[in-house]
Coordinates of C-alpha atoms in Angstrom, one line a residue:
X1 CA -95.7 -33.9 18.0
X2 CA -95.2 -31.6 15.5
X3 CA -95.4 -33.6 11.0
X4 CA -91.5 -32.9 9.8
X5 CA -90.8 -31.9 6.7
X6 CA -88.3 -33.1 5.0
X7 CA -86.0 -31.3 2.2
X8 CA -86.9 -33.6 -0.4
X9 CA -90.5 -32.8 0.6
X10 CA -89.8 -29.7 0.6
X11 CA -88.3 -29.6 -2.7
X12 CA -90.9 -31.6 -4.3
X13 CA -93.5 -29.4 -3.3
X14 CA -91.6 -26.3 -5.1
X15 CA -90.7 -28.4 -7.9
X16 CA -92.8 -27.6 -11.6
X17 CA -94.7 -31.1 -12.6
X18 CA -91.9 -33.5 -14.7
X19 CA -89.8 -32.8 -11.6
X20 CA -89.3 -34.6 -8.4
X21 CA -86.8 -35.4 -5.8
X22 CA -85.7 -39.4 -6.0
X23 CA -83.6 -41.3 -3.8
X24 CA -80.6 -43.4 -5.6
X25 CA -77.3 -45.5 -4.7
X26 CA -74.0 -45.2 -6.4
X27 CA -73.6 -48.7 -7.9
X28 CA -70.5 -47.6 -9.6
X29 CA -68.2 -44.2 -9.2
X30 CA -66.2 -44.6 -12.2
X31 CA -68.0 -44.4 -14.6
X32 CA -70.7 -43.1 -12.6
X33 CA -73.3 -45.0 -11.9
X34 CA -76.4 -44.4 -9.6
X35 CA -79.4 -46.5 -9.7
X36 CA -82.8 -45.6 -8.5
X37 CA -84.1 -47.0 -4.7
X38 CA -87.9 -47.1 -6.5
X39 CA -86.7 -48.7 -9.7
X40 CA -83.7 -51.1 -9.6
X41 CA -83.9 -51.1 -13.3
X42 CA -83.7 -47.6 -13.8
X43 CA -79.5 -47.3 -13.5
X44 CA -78.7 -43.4 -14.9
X45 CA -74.9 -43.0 -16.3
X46 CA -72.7 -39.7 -16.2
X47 CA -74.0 -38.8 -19.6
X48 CA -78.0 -38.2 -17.5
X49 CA -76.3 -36.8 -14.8
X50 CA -74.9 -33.5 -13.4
X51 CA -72.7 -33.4 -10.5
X52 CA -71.8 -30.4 -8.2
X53 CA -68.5 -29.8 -7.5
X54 CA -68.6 -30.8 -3.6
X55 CA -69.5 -33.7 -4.8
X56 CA -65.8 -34.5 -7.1
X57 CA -62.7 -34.9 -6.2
X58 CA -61.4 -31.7 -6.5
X59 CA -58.2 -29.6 -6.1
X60 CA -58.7 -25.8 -4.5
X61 CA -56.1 -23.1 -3.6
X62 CA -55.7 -22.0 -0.1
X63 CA -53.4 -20.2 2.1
X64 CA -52.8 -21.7 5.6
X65 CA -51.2 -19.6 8.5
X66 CA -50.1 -21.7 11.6
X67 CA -49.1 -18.8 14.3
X68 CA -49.7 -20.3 17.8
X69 CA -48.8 -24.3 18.3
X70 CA -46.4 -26.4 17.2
X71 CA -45.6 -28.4 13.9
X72 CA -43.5 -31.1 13.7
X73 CA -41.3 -31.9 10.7
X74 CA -39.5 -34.8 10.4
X75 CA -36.2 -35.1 8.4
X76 CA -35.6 -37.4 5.6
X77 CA -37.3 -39.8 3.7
X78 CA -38.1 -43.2 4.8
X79 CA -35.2 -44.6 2.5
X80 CA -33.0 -41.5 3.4
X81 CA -30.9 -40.7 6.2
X82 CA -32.0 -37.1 6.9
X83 CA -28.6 -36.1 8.2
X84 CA -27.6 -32.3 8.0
X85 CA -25.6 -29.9 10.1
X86 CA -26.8 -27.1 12.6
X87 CA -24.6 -24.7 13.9
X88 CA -22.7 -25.6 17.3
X89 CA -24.5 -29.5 16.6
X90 CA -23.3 -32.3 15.5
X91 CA -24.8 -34.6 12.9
X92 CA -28.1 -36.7 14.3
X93 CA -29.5 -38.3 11.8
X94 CA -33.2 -38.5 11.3
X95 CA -35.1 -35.9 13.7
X96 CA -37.8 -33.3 14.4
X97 CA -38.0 -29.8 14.0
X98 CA -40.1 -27.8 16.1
X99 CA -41.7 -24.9 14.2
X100 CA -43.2 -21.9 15.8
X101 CA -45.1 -20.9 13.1
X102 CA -45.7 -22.0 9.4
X103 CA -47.6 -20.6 6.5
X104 CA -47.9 -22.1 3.0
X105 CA -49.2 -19.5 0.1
X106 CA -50.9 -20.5 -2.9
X107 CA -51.0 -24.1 -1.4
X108 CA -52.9 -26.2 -3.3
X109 CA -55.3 -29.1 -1.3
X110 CA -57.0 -32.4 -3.0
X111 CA -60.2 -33.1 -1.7
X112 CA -61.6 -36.4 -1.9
X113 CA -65.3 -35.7 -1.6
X114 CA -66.7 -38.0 -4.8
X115 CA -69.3 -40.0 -4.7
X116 CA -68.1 -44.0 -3.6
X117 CA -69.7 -47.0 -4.3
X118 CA -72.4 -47.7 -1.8
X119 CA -73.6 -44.2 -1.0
X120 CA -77.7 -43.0 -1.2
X121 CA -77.8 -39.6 -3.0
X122 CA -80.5 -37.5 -3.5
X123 CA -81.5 -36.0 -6.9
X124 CA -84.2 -33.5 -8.6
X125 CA -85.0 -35.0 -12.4
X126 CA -86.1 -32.8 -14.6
X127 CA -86.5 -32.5 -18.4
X128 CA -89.4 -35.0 -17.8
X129 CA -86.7 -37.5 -16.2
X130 CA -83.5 -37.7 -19.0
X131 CA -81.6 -35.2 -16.7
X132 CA -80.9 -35.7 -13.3
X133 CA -79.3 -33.7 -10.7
X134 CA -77.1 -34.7 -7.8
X135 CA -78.1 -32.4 -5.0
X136 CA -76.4 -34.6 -2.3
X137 CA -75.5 -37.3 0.0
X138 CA -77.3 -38.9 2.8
X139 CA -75.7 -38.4 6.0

């Protein structure tokens, strides 16, 4: 059987000296919070910490085209009736609309991809440990 590598040993072994992969666990994601699996006492706030963006809740634009399929779209609100006319039939109250096709331009999407209580990260220090980077999550 063949010794894997890992990426963090792989890192590590490109990384200058004063630099190193560690392991951590969010004890806290707002304010962030991660403590180190090695040291319990070594708990590094947002002010040590740099986080990539896939690793925020973020908002991104994006187009989405729905040709082939169906969407459904119901009618009024919980609290609202959702009754309106369509030509030749009568009023039906709440009800579902069967698109052929949809497309939304300029759309904007939230995605909740932060770091959550509980979570092992891994990160490079550097700047002899006072900075640390977030590269990911485990898993």
């Amino acid at each position: 059987m063949e010794d894997q590598t890992s990426i963090k040993q792989i890192i590590q072994s490109m990384s200058p000296d004063g630099a190193g992969v560690v392991e951590g666990t969010v004890t806290n994601a707002a304010p962030l919070e991660i403590t180190l699996t090695n040291d319990a006492k070594m708990i590094l706030s947002a002010n040590s910490l740099i986080v990539p963006e896939h690793l925020t809740d973020h908002e991104i634009e994006a187009d989405i085209m729905m040709d082939d399929g169906a969407l459904y779209a119901p009618t009024g609100a919980e609290d609202e009736k959702g009754e309106h006319e369509h030509p030749g039939i009568a009023k039906s109250g709440k009800h579902t609309h069967e698109l052929k096709g949809f497309q939304l331009t300029g759309g904007k999407i939230i995605l909740h991809t932060g770091l959550k209580a509980g979570e092992i990260v891994y990160l490079l220090s550097y700047n002899n440990g006072k900075k640390y980077y977030v590269l990911d999550r485990r898993g």
